[in-house]
mmCIF file with all atom_site columns, C-alpha atoms in Angstrom:
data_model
loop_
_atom_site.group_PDB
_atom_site.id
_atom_site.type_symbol
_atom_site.label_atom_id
_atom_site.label_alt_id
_atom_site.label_comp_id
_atom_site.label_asym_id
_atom_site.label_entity_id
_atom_site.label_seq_id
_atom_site.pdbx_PDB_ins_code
_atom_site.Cartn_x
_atom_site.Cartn_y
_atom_site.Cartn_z
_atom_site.occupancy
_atom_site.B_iso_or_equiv
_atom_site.pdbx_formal_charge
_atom_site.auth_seq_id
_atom_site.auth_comp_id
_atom_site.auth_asym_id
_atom_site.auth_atom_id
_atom_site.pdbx_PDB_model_num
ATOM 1  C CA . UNK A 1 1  ? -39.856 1.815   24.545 1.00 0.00 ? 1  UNK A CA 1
ATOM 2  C CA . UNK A 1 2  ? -42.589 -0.508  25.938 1.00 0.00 ? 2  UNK A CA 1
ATOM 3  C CA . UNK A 1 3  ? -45.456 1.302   27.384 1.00 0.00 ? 3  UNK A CA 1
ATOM 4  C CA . UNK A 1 4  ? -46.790 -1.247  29.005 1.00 0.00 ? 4  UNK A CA 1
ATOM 5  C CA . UNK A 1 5  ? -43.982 -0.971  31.230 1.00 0.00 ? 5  UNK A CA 1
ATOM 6  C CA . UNK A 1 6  ? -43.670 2.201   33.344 1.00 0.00 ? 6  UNK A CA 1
ATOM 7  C CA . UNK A 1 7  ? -40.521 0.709   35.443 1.00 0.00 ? 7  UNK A CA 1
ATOM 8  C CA . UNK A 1 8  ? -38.806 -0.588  32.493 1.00 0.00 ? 8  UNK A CA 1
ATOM 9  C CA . UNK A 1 9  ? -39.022 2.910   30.649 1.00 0.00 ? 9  UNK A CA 1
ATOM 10 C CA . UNK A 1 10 ? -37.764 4.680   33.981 1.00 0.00 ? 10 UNK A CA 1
ATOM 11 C CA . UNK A 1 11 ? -35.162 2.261   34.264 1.00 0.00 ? 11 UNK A CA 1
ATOM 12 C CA . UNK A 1 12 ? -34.037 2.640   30.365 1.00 0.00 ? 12 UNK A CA 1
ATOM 13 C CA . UNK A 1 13 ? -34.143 7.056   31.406 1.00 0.00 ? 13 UNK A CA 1
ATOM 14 C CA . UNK A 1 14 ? -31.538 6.015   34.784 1.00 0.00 ? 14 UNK A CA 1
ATOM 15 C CA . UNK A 1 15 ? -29.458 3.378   33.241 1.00 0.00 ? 15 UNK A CA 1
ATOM 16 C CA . UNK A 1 16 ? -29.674 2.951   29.996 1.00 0.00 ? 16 UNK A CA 1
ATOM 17 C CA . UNK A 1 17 ? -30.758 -0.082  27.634 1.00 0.00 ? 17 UNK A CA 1
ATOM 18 C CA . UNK A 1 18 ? -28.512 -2.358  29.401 1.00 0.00 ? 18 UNK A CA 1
ATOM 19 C CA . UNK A 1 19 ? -30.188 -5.885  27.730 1.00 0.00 ? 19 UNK A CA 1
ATOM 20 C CA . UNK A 1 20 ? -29.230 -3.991  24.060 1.00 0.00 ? 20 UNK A CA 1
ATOM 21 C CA . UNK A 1 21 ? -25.962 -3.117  25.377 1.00 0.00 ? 21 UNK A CA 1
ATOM 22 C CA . UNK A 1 22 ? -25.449 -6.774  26.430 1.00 0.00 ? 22 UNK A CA 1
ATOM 23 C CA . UNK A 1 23 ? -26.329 -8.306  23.019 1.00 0.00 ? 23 UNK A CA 1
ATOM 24 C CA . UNK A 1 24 ? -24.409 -5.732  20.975 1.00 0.00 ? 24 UNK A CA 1
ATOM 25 C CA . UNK A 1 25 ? -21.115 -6.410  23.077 1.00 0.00 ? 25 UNK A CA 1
ATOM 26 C CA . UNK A 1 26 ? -22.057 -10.700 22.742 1.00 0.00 ? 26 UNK A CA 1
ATOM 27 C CA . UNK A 1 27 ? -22.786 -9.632  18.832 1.00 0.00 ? 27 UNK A CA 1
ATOM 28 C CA . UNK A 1 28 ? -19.534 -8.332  18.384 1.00 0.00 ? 28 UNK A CA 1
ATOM 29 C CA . UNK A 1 29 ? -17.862 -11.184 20.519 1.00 0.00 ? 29 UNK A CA 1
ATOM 30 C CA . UNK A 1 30 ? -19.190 -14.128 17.861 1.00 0.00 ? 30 UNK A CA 1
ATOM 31 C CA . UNK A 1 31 ? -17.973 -11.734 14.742 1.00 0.00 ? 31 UNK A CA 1
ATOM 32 C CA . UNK A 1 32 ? -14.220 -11.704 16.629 1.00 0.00 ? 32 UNK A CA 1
ATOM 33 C CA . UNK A 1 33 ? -14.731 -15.360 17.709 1.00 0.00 ? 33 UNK A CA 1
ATOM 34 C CA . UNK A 1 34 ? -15.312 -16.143 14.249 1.00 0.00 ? 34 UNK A CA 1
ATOM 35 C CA . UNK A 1 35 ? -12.386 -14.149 12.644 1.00 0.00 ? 35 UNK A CA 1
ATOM 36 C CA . UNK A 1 36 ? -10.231 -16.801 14.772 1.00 0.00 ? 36 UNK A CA 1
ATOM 37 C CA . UNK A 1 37 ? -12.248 -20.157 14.536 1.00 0.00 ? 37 UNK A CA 1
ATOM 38 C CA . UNK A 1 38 ? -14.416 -19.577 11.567 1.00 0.00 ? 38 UNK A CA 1
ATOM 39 C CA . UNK A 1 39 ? -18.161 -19.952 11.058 1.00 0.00 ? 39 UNK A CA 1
ATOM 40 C CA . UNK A 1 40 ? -19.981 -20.365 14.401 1.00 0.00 ? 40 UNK A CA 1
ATOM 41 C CA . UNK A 1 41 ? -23.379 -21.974 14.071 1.00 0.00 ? 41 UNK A CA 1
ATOM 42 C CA . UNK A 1 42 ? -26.566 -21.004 16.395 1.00 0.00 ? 42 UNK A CA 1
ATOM 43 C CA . UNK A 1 43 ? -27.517 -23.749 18.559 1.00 0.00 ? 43 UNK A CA 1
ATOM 44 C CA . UNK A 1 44 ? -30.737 -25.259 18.022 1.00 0.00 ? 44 UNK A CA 1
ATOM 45 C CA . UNK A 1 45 ? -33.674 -23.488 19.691 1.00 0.00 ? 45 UNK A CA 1
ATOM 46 C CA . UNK A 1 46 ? -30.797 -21.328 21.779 1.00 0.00 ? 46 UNK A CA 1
ATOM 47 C CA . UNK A 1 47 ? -31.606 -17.630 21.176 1.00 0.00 ? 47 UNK A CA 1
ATOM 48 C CA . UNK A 1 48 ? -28.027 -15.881 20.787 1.00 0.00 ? 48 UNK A CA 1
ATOM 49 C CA . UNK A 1 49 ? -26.058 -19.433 21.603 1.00 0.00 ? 49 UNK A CA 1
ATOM 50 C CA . UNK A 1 50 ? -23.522 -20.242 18.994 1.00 0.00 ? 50 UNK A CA 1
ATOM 51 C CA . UNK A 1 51 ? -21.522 -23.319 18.812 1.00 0.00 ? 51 UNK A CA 1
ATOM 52 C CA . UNK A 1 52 ? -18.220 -23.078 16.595 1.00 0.00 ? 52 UNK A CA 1
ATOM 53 C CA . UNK A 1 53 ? -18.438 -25.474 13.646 1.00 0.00 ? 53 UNK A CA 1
ATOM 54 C CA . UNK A 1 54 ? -15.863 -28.470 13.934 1.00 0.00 ? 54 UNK A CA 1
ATOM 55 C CA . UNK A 1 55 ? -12.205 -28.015 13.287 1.00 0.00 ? 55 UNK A CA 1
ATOM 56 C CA . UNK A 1 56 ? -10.803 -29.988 10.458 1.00 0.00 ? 56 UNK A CA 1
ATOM 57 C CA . UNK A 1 57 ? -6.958  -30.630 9.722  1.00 0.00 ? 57 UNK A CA 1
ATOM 58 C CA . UNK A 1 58 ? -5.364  -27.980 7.296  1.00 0.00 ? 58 UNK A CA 1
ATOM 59 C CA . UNK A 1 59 ? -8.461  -25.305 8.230  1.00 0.00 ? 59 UNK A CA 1
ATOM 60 C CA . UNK A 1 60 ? -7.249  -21.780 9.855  1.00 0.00 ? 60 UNK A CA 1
#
């Protein structure tokens, strides 16, 4: 937890660690997304923003 951040520790006790919750959920979301389209790339400089790679003819 970060120490230098009372609230944010109080909030984490009331709520829970809803920013980890939020990236394990979008984590799972590209390893589905990419069962159906294939690889996804990350976007350039995008933290956690995937682009799917270009569909060619004859791929699944």
């Amino acid at each position: 937890m970060r120490h230098e951040a009372p609230i944010y520790d109080q909030l984490v006790r009331e709520l829970g660690d809803i920013p980890m919750q939020v990236r394990s959920v979008a984590e799972r979301t590209v390893r589905d997304l990419e069962q159906v389209l294939g690889p996804v790339a990350p976007l350039a400089g995008g933290h956690g923003a995937y682009l799917a790679q270009p569909f060619t003819a004859g791929q699944r």
